[in-house]
mmCIF file of C-alpha atoms in Angstrom:
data_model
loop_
_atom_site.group_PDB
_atom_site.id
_atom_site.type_symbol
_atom_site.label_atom_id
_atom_site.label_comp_id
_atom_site.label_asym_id
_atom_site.label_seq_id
_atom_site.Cartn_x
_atom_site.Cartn_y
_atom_site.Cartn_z
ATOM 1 C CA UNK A 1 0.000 0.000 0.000
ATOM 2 C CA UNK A 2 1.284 3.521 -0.801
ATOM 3 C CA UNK A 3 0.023 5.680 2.616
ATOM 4 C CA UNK A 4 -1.307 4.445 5.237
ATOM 5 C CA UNK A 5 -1.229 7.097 7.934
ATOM 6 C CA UNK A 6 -4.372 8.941 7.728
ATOM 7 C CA UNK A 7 -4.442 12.558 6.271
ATOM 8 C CA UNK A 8 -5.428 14.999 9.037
ATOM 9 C CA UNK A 9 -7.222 18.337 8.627
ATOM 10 C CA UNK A 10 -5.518 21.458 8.298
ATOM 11 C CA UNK A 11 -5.534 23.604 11.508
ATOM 12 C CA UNK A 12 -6.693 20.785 13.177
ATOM 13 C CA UNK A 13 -3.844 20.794 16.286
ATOM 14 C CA UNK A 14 -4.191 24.354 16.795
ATOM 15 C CA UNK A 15 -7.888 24.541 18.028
ATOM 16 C CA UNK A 16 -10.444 22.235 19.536
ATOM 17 C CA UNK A 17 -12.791 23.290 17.887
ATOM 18 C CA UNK A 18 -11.670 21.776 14.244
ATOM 19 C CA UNK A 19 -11.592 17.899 14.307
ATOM 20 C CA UNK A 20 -8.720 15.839 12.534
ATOM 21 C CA UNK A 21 -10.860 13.960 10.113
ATOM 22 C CA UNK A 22 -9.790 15.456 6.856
ATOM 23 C CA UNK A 23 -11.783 18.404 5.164
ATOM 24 C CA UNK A 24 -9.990 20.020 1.929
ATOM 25 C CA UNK A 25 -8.943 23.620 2.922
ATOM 26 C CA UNK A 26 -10.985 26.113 0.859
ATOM 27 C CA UNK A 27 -9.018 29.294 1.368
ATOM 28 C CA UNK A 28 -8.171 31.406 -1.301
ATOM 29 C CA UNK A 29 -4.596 32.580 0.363
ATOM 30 C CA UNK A 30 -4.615 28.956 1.682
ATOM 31 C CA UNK A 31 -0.840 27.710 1.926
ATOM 32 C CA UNK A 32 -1.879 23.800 1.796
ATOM 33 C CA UNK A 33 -4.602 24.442 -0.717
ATOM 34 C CA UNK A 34 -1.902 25.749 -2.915
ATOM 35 C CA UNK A 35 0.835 23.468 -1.576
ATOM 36 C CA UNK A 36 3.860 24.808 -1.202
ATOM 37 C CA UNK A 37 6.805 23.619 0.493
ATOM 38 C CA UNK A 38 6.947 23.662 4.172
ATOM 39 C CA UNK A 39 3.145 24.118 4.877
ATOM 40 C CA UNK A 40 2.960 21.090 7.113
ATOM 41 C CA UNK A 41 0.204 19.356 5.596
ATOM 42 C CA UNK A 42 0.021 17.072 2.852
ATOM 43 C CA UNK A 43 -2.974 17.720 0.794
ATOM 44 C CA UNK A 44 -5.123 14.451 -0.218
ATOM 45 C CA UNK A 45 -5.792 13.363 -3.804
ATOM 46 C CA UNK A 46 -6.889 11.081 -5.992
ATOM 47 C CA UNK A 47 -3.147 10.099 -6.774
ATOM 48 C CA UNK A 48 -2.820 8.334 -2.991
ATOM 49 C CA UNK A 49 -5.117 5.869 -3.783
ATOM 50 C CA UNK A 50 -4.554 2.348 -3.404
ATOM 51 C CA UNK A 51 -4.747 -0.632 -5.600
ATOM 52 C CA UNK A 52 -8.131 -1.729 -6.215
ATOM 53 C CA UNK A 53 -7.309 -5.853 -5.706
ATOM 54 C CA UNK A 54 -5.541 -4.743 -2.355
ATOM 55 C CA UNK A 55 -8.076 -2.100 -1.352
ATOM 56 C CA UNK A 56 -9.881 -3.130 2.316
ATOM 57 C CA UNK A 57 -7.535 -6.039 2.709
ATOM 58 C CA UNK A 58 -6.175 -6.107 6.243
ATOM 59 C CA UNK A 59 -2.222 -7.228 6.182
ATOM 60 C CA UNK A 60 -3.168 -11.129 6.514
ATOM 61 C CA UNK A 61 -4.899 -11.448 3.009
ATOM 62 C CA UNK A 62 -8.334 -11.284 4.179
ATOM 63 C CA UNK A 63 -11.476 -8.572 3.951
ATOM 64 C CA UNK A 64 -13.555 -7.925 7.212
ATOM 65 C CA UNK A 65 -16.947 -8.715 6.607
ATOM 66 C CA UNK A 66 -19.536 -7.940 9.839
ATOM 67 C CA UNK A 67 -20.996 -10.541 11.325
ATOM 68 C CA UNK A 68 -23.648 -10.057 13.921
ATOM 69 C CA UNK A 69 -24.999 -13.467 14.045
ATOM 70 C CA UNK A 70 -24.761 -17.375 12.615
ATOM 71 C CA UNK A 71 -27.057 -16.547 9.952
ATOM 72 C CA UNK A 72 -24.235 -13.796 8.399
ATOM 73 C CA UNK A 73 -22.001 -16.407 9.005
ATOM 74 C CA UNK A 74 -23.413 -18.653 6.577
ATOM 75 C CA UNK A 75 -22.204 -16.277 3.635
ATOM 76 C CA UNK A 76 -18.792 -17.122 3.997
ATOM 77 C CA UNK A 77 -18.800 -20.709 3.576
ATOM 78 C CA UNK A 78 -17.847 -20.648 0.256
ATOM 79 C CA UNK A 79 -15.490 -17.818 0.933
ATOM 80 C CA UNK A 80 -14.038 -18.443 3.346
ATOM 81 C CA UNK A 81 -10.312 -18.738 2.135
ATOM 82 C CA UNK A 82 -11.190 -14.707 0.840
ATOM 83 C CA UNK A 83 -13.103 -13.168 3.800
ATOM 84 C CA UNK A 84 -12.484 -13.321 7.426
ATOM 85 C CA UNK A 85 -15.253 -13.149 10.097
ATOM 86 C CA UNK A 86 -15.304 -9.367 12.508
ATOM 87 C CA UNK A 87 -17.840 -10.196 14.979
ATOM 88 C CA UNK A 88 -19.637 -7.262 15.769
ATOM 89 C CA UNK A 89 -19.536 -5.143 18.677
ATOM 90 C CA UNK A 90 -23.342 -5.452 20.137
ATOM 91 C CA UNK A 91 -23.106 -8.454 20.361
ATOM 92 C CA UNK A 92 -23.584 -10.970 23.475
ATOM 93 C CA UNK A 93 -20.874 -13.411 24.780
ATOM 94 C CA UNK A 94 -23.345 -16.132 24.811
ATOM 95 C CA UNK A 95 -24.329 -15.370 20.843
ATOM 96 C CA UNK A 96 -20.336 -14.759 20.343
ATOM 97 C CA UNK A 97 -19.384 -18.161 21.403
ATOM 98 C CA UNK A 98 -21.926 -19.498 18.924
ATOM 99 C CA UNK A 99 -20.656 -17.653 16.503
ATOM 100 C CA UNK A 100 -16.697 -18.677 17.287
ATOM 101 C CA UNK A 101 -18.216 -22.619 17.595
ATOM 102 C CA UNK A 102 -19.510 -22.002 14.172
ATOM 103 C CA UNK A 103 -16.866 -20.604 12.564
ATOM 104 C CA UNK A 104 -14.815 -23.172 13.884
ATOM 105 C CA UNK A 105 -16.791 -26.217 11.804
ATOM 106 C CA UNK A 106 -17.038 -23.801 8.572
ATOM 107 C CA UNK A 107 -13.069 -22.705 8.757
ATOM 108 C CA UNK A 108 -13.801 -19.048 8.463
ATOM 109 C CA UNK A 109 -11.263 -17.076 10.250
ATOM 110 C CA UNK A 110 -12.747 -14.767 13.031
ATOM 111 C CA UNK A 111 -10.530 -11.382 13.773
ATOM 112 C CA UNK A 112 -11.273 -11.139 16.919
ATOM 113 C CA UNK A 113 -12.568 -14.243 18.075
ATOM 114 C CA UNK A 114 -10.945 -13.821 21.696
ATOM 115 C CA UNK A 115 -12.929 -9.847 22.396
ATOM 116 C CA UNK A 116 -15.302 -10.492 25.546
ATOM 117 C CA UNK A 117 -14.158 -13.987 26.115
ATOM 118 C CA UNK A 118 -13.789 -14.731 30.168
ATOM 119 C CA UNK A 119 -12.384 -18.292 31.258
ATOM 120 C CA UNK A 120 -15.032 -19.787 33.303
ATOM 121 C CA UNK A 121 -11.876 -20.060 36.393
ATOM 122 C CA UNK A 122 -12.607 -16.179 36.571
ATOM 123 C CA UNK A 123 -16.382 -16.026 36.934
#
């Protein structure tokens, strides 16, 4: 992948106020608009996009797809060697380890299969 640190907004750590998500500065004496050297921000554009048979792929090989429950699950039997499993996060521990049982028997690969797991010891 070419970048993968996120582009943050102009101005954004010098007030509150502005947030970091990236917004294209629209000023017409804007330094970063008109990028010149030494303006501390990189502008974003079209030419930092990735490749589109990498793009979403985490560094393993896989794409995330949601899951929220066995049913979701399902989908990826066929695909499972291309998808992994992200279980989502409102989800219950009880429907979770359903999930992670399933997922076990299909071979789909579950990111984070260990997230709200306690050992029974604990409890």
């Amino acid at each position: 992948k070419k970048r993968t640190k996120r582009f943050i907004r102009f101005q954004s750590d010098r007030f509150m106020r502005v947030p970091e998500s990236w917004r294209r500065p629209k000023g017409i004496d804007c330094a970063v608009r008109r990028r010149f050297k030494g303006s501390g921000r990189l502008m974003a554009n079209i030419g930092y996009g990735t490749n589109k048979k990498t793009r979403h792929m985490s560094s393993d090989g896989f794409v995330k797809f949601q899951v929220s429950n066995i049913a979701d699950l399902e989908l990826l039997l066929m695909n499972n060697d291309k998808y992994s499993a992200e279980i989502a996060h409102n989800v219950s521990t009880r429907n979770r380890k359903a999930i992670i049982e399933r997922a076990a028997q299909l071979d789909v690969k579950v990111t984070n299969a260990n997230a709200r797991l306690r050992s029974e010891e604990n409890e």
